[in-house]
Amino acid sequence: MLTTERHQLILNLLKEKQSIKIQELVELTAASESTIRRDLTELEELQKLERVFGGASRIAPNVPEPSLSDKAAKNLKEKQLVARYAASLVKTGDSLFLDAGTTTAQMIPFLTDKDVTVVTNGLSHLEALIEHGITSYLTGGFIKSRTGALVGPQATQSLENYRFDKSFLGVNGIHPVHGFTTPDPEEAAVKRRAGELSRSCYVLADQSKYGKVSFAHIFDLSRSALIIDGLPDEALEEIERQTTIKVVTQ
Amino acid sequence: MLTTERHQLILNLLKEKQSIKIQELVELTAASESTIRRDLTELEELQKLERVFGGASRIAPNVPEPSLSDKAAKNLKEKQLVARYAASLVKTGDSLFLDAGTTTAQMIPFLTDKDVTVVTNGLSHLEALIEHGITSYLTGGFIKSRTGALVGPQATQSLENYRFDKSFLGVNGIHPVHGFTTPDPEEAAVKRRAGELSRSCYVLADQSKYGKVSFAHIFDLSRSALIIDGLPDEALEEIERQTTIKVVTQ
DNA sequence: CTGCTTATGAATGATTATGATTGATTTTGA
DNA sequence: TCAAAATCAATCATAATCATTCATAAGCAG
């Protein structure tokens, strides 16, 4: 069975059921466990599924809701650390862009007393923004249920209505040569334009993003400061050569 | 059974019943008590349930903002009646504007099989739209937390990106002389412009709105058809003189 | 055909999840 | 109120799963 055939079979199975076990796939494809694991890793990188212990599951739509999504819960402590530091950079009265990322969402509780105006394309930020009484605008655009982001030309165009003191962006890849990247070109376009419309731009990330390259280029490292929860020393030197970086460890 | 499968089963059970016992879960999942306890601990950390002695229960709902929940629950049967009729007017492939009203929200489940594209300024519609897999766009604009609507010039302007086959609007007042009205001028502006950009426009209302006049004029009665759950005869005659009306009684 | 690249399966050490056990805590009923 | 039963949380041993590495087979291009 060809790799592409296996991939198609896996995705078709996940159309029928919410999740599937590695053992089931081994039997259905007559491939080894190693091969199936590699398939799943690759399909996860393409965001076509989520790996779970013992198998894989469909990607859950990111319905805004009070509970934490699995994605948001991952590395929560590190995200909160980075978010708190990022929020400390905000001055009273600032106008901010917060993108649809899980780390930028963690900034919201720290913005309460700053009398800021927030523009966002992140649907999962809504409840927190309302709860904290923050003056907020949504970009509008196409509802991308997988990520809970508003994207597309309407989203990007609506940014033209605004100018930001600061933008805070999440990314999926940080690489010295390939820059900041994210899987979806439309989300990349929103991030890029928001960055361009800002006096200052900050990328917020956890260190698992370092060394990764996703499909859609946002901008080069030099175009944004980086706030991150840790990095190896040699990576730190490389980044410092290209941009401003703040490593937040507590 | 995968961990994620157990979690899904637990949450699905809690959709059907208020609470569930650990013993029940042990039997249903063929996992041990220890494992179930761990599952419950994790789901509680994600705020998806509350642990109780001997089991788990749904999270007690936050007291919803009174104005929103009272509005949504009021005359729910009538609203669903009107909404179902309104949805029956939708053809496959239609492009629709659904405003932020509680009656228009009730249309969503009836749109699932119609392959429609929906534009809305109603934040409370998000979950249902995503859940029903409806291709959806948000207008963008200022987040008005009291009503869950997106309003303001950005909201109205973003409508220029679209042309609609049909618009469905809620109102707060229906009056033969004063027309269709709603309290907030900014919401009125969104409704008016959506109506203007549509081939057909329908106001959805329950009869409690008849005879009422709110602060902001949307448009005259002649500018939109009206779908309503009932009216006195003399009122019916008056409306019929000005526009198309459909009274839906079952 | 040869040399190179890619994909595969197996092995191995690392990591995670599970079930059983035990002492602590809560609930129940007399 | 108190004793007993039920439930809980923490701990531990172990099985299952995972990621990495390596050898080799399969596929590809010249």
Short mmCIF file of N, CA, C and O (backbone and C1' of nucleotides) in Angstrom, two decimals, chain A residues 22 37-38 51-54, chain D residues 16-22:
data_model
loop_
_atom_site.label_atom_id
_atom_site.label_comp_id
_atom_site.label_asym_id
_atom_site.label_seq_id
_atom_site.Cartn_x
_atom_site.Cartn_y
_atom_site.Cartn_z
N ILE A 22 -4.12 3.12 16.63
CA ILE A 22 -2.99 2.67 15.83
C ILE A 22 -3.12 1.20 15.47
O ILE A 22 -2.87 0.80 14.33
N ARG A 37 2.75 5.32 12.73
CA ARG A 37 3.10 6.47 13.56
C ARG A 37 3.65 7.60 12.71
O ARG A 37 3.36 8.76 12.91
N ARG A 38 4.48 7.23 11.77
CA ARG A 38 5.02 8.25 10.87
C ARG A 38 3.92 8.90 10.04
O ARG A 38 3.92 10.11 9.82
N ARG A 51 -2.95 13.80 16.77
CA ARG A 51 -2.50 12.56 17.37
C ARG A 51 -2.95 12.52 18.81
O ARG A 51 -2.91 13.53 19.52
N VAL A 52 -3.42 11.37 19.23
CA VAL A 52 -3.72 11.16 20.65
C VAL A 52 -3.00 9.89 21.08
O VAL A 52 -2.63 9.07 20.23
N PHE A 53 -2.81 9.72 22.37
CA PHE A 53 -2.09 8.56 22.85
C PHE A 53 -2.82 7.30 22.42
O PHE A 53 -3.97 7.09 22.79
N GLY A 54 -2.16 6.47 21.62
CA GLY A 54 -2.76 5.24 21.16
C GLY A 54 -3.47 5.37 19.82
O GLY A 54 -4.00 4.39 19.30
P DA D 16 0.02 -5.03 27.63
"O5'" DA D 16 0.00 -3.54 27.08
"C5'" DA D 16 -0.94 -2.61 27.62
"C4'" DA D 16 -0.67 -1.25 27.02
"C3'" DA D 16 -0.44 -1.27 25.51
"O3'" DA D 16 -1.27 -0.26 24.95
"C1'" DA D 16 1.36 -0.15 26.59
P DT D 17 -1.31 -0.04 23.40
"O5'" DT D 17 -0.36 1.20 23.20
"C5'" DT D 17 -0.61 2.39 23.96
"C4'" DT D 17 0.54 3.35 23.78
"C3'" DT D 17 0.92 3.61 22.31
"O3'" DT D 17 0.72 4.99 22.08
"C1'" DT D 17 2.84 3.28 23.70
P DC D 18 1.07 5.64 20.68
"O5'" DC D 18 2.52 6.25 20.96
"C5'" DC D 18 2.69 7.20 22.03
"C4'" DC D 18 4.15 7.57 22.09
"C3'" DC D 18 4.73 7.94 20.72
"O3'" DC D 18 5.10 9.31 20.73
"C1'" DC D 18 6.15 6.41 21.92
P DA D 19 5.57 9.97 19.35
"O5'" DA D 19 7.16 9.96 19.49
"C5'" DA D 19 7.76 10.44 20.68
"C4'" DA D 19 9.27 10.29 20.56
"C3'" DA D 19 9.85 10.74 19.23
"O3'" DA D 19 11.09 11.37 19.50
"C1'" DA D 19 10.32 8.43 19.56
P DT D 20 11.97 12.00 18.34
"O5'" DT D 20 13.18 10.96 18.24
"C5'" DT D 20 13.83 10.52 19.42
"C4'" DT D 20 14.80 9.42 19.09
"C3'" DT D 20 15.60 9.64 17.81
"O3'" DT D 20 16.98 9.53 18.15
"C1'" DT D 20 14.64 7.48 17.84
P DT D 21 18.13 9.83 17.08
"O5'" DT D 21 18.65 8.38 16.68
"C5'" DT D 21 18.91 7.43 17.71
"C4'" DT D 21 19.13 6.07 17.10
"C3'" DT D 21 19.96 6.10 15.80
"O3'" DT D 21 21.06 5.22 15.96
"C1'" DT D 21 17.99 4.81 15.52
P DC D 22 22.27 5.16 14.90
"O5'" DC D 22 21.98 3.77 14.18
"C5'" DC D 22 21.64 2.63 14.97
"C4'" DC D 22 21.17 1.52 14.06
"C3'" DC D 22 21.92 1.46 12.72
"O3'" DC D 22 22.32 0.12 12.49
"C1'" DC D 22 19.59 1.51 12.37
#
